[in-house]
CSV table of C-alpha atoms in Angstrom, one decimal:
chain,number,residue,atom,x,y,z
A,1,THR,CA,-52.0,104.7,-4.0
A,2,GLN,CA,-52.3,106.8,-0.9
A,3,THR,CA,-53.0,105.5,2.6
A,4,VAL,CA,-53.6,107.3,5.9
A,5,SER,CA,-52.7,106.4,9.5
A,6,GLN,CA,-54.2,107.8,12.7
A,7,SER,CA,-51.9,106.5,15.4
A,8,ASP,CA,-54.1,107.4,18.4
A,9,ALA,CA,-57.4,105.5,18.8
A,10,HIS,CA,-58.4,107.6,21.8
A,11,VAL,CA,-57.4,111.0,23.2
A,12,THR,CA,-58.7,112.4,26.5
A,13,VAL,CA,-58.2,116.1,27.5
A,14,PHE,CA,-59.9,118.5,29.8
A,15,GLU,CA,-62.0,121.4,28.7
A,16,GLY,CA,-59.9,124.4,27.8
A,17,ASP,CA,-56.8,122.3,27.0
A,18,SER,CA,-55.1,122.3,23.6
A,19,VAL,CA,-55.2,119.1,21.6
A,20,GLU,CA,-53.4,117.7,18.6
A,21,LEU,CA,-54.8,114.7,16.7
A,22,ARG,CA,-52.2,113.0,14.5
A,23,CYS,CA,-52.5,111.9,10.9
A,24,ASN,CA,-49.7,110.5,8.7
A,25,TYR,CA,-50.1,109.7,5.0
A,26,SER,CA,-48.3,107.9,2.3
A,27,TYR,CA,-47.6,109.9,-0.8
A,28,GLY,CA,-48.5,108.5,-4.2
A,29,GLY,CA,-49.5,111.5,-6.3
A,30,SER,CA,-51.0,114.9,-6.0
A,31,ILE,CA,-51.8,115.8,-2.4
A,32,TYR,CA,-55.3,116.2,-1.1
A,33,LEU,CA,-55.9,115.8,2.7
A,34,SER,CA,-58.9,116.6,4.8
A,35,TRP,CA,-60.4,116.1,8.3
A,36,TYR,CA,-63.9,115.2,9.2
A,37,ILE,CA,-65.8,115.1,12.5
A,38,GLN,CA,-68.4,112.6,13.5
A,39,HIS,CA,-70.6,113.3,16.5
A,40,HIS,CA,-72.3,110.3,18.1
A,41,GLY,CA,-75.0,108.8,15.9
A,42,ARG,CA,-74.4,111.2,13.1
A,43,GLY,CA,-72.8,111.3,9.7
A,44,LEU,CA,-69.4,112.8,9.0
A,45,GLN,CA,-69.0,116.6,8.6
A,46,PHE,CA,-66.2,118.3,6.8
A,47,LEU,CA,-63.8,120.3,9.0
A,48,LEU,CA,-61.0,121.5,6.6
A,49,LYS,CA,-58.8,120.5,3.7
A,50,TYR,CA,-55.4,121.1,2.2
A,51,TYR,CA,-54.2,120.6,-1.4
A,52,SER,CA,-51.9,123.5,-2.1
A,53,GLY,CA,-50.6,126.8,-0.8
A,54,ASN,CA,-50.2,127.8,2.9
A,55,PRO,CA,-49.5,124.6,4.8
A,56,VAL,CA,-51.6,125.8,7.8
A,57,VAL,CA,-55.3,125.6,7.0
A,58,GLN,CA,-58.1,126.9,9.1
A,59,GLY,CA,-61.4,125.1,9.6
A,60,VAL,CA,-64.6,125.5,11.4
A,61,ASN,CA,-64.9,126.0,15.2
A,62,GLY,CA,-61.3,127.0,15.7
A,63,PHE,CA,-59.7,123.9,14.3
A,64,GLU,CA,-56.6,124.1,12.1
A,65,ALA,CA,-54.3,121.6,10.5
A,66,GLU,CA,-50.7,121.8,9.3
A,67,PHE,CA,-49.4,119.9,6.3
A,68,SER,CA,-45.8,118.7,6.4
A,69,LYS,CA,-44.3,117.0,3.4
A,70,SER,CA,-41.1,116.2,5.2
A,71,ASP,CA,-43.0,114.4,8.0
A,72,SER,CA,-45.8,113.1,5.8
A,73,SER,CA,-48.2,114.5,8.3
A,74,PHE,CA,-51.4,116.5,8.5
A,75,HIS,CA,-52.1,116.9,12.2
A,76,LEU,CA,-55.3,118.6,13.5
A,77,ARG,CA,-55.0,121.1,16.3
A,78,LYS,CA,-57.3,123.2,18.5
A,79,ALA,CA,-56.0,125.7,21.1
A,80,SER,CA,-58.8,125.4,23.6
A,81,VAL,CA,-61.3,122.5,23.4
A,82,HIS,CA,-64.9,122.6,24.5
A,83,TRP,CA,-67.0,119.6,25.7
A,84,SER,CA,-68.9,119.8,22.5
A,85,ASP,CA,-65.7,118.9,20.6
A,86,SER,CA,-66.1,115.3,21.9
A,87,ALA,CA,-66.5,113.2,18.8
A,88,VAL,CA,-64.6,110.9,16.4
A,89,TYR,CA,-62.2,112.6,14.0
A,90,PHE,CA,-61.2,111.1,10.7
A,91,CYS,CA,-58.3,112.1,8.5
A,92,ALA,CA,-58.8,111.4,4.8
A,93,VAL,CA,-56.5,111.3,1.8
A,94,ARG,CA,-57.4,111.3,-1.9
A,95,SER,CA,-56.8,107.8,-3.2
A,96,GLY,CA,-58.0,108.3,-6.8
A,97,TYR,CA,-59.9,110.8,-8.8
A,98,ASN,CA,-62.8,111.9,-6.5
A,99,LYS,CA,-62.1,109.0,-4.1
A,100,LEU,CA,-61.2,109.4,-0.5
A,101,THR,CA,-59.6,106.9,1.8
A,102,PHE,CA,-60.3,107.4,5.5
A,103,GLY,CA,-58.2,106.6,8.5
A,104,LYS,CA,-59.6,104.5,11.4
A,105,GLY,CA,-60.5,107.6,13.4
A,106,THR,CA,-59.5,109.1,16.7
A,107,VAL,CA,-62.1,109.3,19.5
A,108,LEU,CA,-61.7,112.6,21.3
A,109,LEU,CA,-63.2,112.9,24.8
A,110,VAL,CA,-63.2,116.3,26.4
A,111,SER,CA,-63.8,116.1,30.2
A,112,PRO,CA,-65.4,119.1,32.0
B,1,GLU,CA,-76.0,123.0,3.1
B,2,ALA,CA,-76.0,119.9,0.9
B,3,ALA,CA,-78.6,117.4,1.9
B,4,VAL,CA,-78.1,113.6,1.8
B,5,THR,CA,-80.9,111.4,3.0
B,6,GLN,CA,-80.6,107.7,3.8
B,7,SER,CA,-83.4,105.2,4.3
B,8,PRO,CA,-84.1,103.3,6.4
B,9,ARG,CA,-82.3,104.6,9.5
B,10,ASN,CA,-82.3,101.1,11.0
B,11,LYS,CA,-82.8,97.7,9.4
B,12,VAL,CA,-82.9,94.1,10.8
B,13,ALA,CA,-82.5,91.4,8.1
B,14,VAL,CA,-82.2,87.7,8.1
B,15,THR,CA,-79.2,85.8,6.7
B,16,GLY,CA,-79.8,85.0,3.0
B,17,GLY,CA,-82.3,87.8,2.6
B,18,LYS,CA,-82.1,90.7,0.2
B,19,VAL,CA,-81.5,94.2,1.6
B,20,THR,CA,-81.7,97.5,-0.3
B,21,LEU,CA,-80.3,100.7,1.3
B,22,SER,CA,-81.4,103.9,-0.4
B,23,CYS,CA,-79.8,107.3,-0.6
B,24,ASN,CA,-81.1,110.5,-2.1
B,25,GLN,CA,-79.3,113.8,-2.6
B,26,THR,CA,-80.9,117.1,-3.7
B,27,ASN,CA,-77.8,119.1,-4.6
B,28,ASN,CA,-77.2,117.9,-8.1
B,29,HIS,CA,-73.8,116.3,-7.2
B,30,ASN,CA,-72.4,114.0,-9.9
B,31,ASN,CA,-70.5,111.7,-7.5
B,32,MET,CA,-72.1,109.5,-4.9
B,33,TYR,CA,-70.5,106.9,-2.5
B,34,TRP,CA,-71.3,104.1,-0.2
B,35,TYR,CA,-69.1,103.5,2.8
B,36,ARG,CA,-69.4,101.1,5.8
B,37,GLN,CA,-68.1,101.9,9.2
B,38,ASP,CA,-66.8,99.3,11.6
B,39,THR,CA,-64.9,99.5,14.8
B,40,GLY,CA,-61.2,99.1,14.1
B,41,HIS,CA,-61.6,99.8,10.4
B,42,GLY,CA,-62.9,103.3,10.1
B,43,LEU,CA,-64.8,104.0,6.9
B,44,ARG,CA,-64.3,101.7,3.9
B,45,LEU,CA,-65.5,102.4,0.4
B,46,ILE,CA,-67.8,99.8,-1.1
B,47,HIS,CA,-69.1,101.3,-4.3
B,48,TYR,CA,-69.3,104.8,-5.9
B,49,SER,CA,-70.8,106.5,-8.9
B,50,TYR,CA,-69.8,109.3,-11.2
B,51,GLY,CA,-73.4,109.9,-12.5
B,52,ALA,CA,-76.7,108.3,-13.5
B,53,GLY,CA,-76.2,104.9,-14.9
B,54,SER,CA,-72.6,104.4,-13.6
B,55,THR,CA,-71.3,102.4,-10.8
B,56,GLU,CA,-67.7,101.6,-9.8
B,57,LYS,CA,-66.2,99.1,-7.4
B,58,GLY,CA,-64.6,100.5,-4.3
B,59,ASP,CA,-62.2,98.9,-2.0
B,60,ILE,CA,-64.5,96.2,-0.5
B,61,PRO,CA,-67.2,95.5,-3.1
B,62,ASP,CA,-67.6,91.7,-2.6
B,63,GLY,CA,-71.2,90.8,-1.6
B,64,TYR,CA,-72.6,94.2,-2.6
B,65,LYS,CA,-74.1,95.7,-5.7
B,66,ALA,CA,-75.0,99.3,-6.4
B,67,SER,CA,-77.5,101.1,-8.6
B,68,ARG,CA,-77.6,104.7,-9.8
B,69,PRO,CA,-80.9,105.1,-11.7
B,70,SER,CA,-80.8,108.9,-11.5
B,71,GLN,CA,-78.7,111.9,-10.5
B,72,GLU,CA,-80.4,112.0,-7.1
B,73,ASN,CA,-80.6,108.3,-6.1
B,74,PHE,CA,-77.9,105.7,-5.3
B,75,SER,CA,-78.8,102.3,-3.8
B,76,LEU,CA,-76.7,99.7,-2.2
B,77,ILE,CA,-78.0,96.1,-2.6
B,78,LEU,CA,-77.1,93.0,-0.6
B,79,GLU,CA,-78.5,90.1,-2.6
B,80,LEU,CA,-77.7,87.5,0.0
B,81,ALA,CA,-77.1,89.2,3.3
B,82,THR,CA,-74.7,87.7,5.8
B,83,PRO,CA,-73.9,88.5,9.5
B,84,SER,CA,-70.5,89.9,8.5
B,85,GLN,CA,-72.4,92.7,6.7
B,86,THR,CA,-73.8,93.9,10.0
B,87,SER,CA,-72.5,97.5,10.1
B,88,VAL,CA,-73.3,101.1,9.8
B,89,TYR,CA,-73.6,102.3,6.2
B,90,PHE,CA,-73.0,105.8,5.1
B,91,CYS,CA,-73.9,107.4,1.8
B,92,ALA,CA,-72.1,110.5,0.6
B,93,SER,CA,-72.2,112.9,-2.3
B,94,GLY,CA,-69.7,115.4,-3.8
B,95,GLN,CA,-69.1,117.6,-6.8
B,96,ASP,CA,-67.1,116.5,-9.7
B,97,SER,CA,-63.8,118.0,-8.6
B,98,PRO,CA,-60.9,116.3,-7.1
B,99,ASN,CA,-60.5,118.8,-4.3
B,100,GLU,CA,-64.1,119.0,-3.2
B,101,ARG,CA,-65.5,117.9,0.1
B,102,LEU,CA,-68.0,115.1,0.7
B,103,PHE,CA,-71.4,115.5,2.2
B,104,PHE,CA,-72.6,112.5,4.3
B,105,GLY,CA,-76.0,111.1,5.3
B,106,HIS,CA,-76.8,110.2,8.9
B,107,GLY,CA,-76.2,106.5,8.3
B,108,THR,CA,-78.1,103.2,8.2
B,109,LYS,CA,-77.6,100.7,11.0
B,110,LEU,CA,-78.0,97.2,9.5
B,111,SER,CA,-78.1,94.1,11.6
B,112,VAL,CA,-78.1,90.7,9.8
B,113,LEU,CA,-79.2,87.9,12.1
């Protein structure tokens, strides 16, 4: 069984700042980790995923994430945020064949 | 882009009533899912399906039933709705591969009074 923990419920930054959203997972089998974004009143949209190979994966809109087996982490980063990046971000881990377990989410607020 | 459509977008129900939430996907995905989203809990899996005629229990199935009559349609049924089932419900679909992404609908906001 795999679980995922997002330690920060809220993160506030200014436009143009860099940001890192944290995700830690428990290992119980083959690795599959992903991040999703949810804008207010909308469904979740896929950002990026990792399951093998280069531990740094690139996603849409300048997001990237780095897998670390030693730290059991899959943190999401962006070098320079825009106000439109304000949203809820969910980390997800595969918890069974074709099943995803989501973290509780991190609310990112980007101030102008 | 994969399309997942949920109906209704908003629903008010009375305690003890029956509620059916519908989901349709037009991308021929084998797998479909129902999640609920609550503050402090994130998304939790209720039921899922691997194809027409199949339904599987997720992590919080109590009080819910699911139906997958066709490849395109997946319904979530609350036979006897309770106020604790007030939530936002999301349907998702995905291809039959363990490393594939999910595509989500816009959600159904359900209030049980």
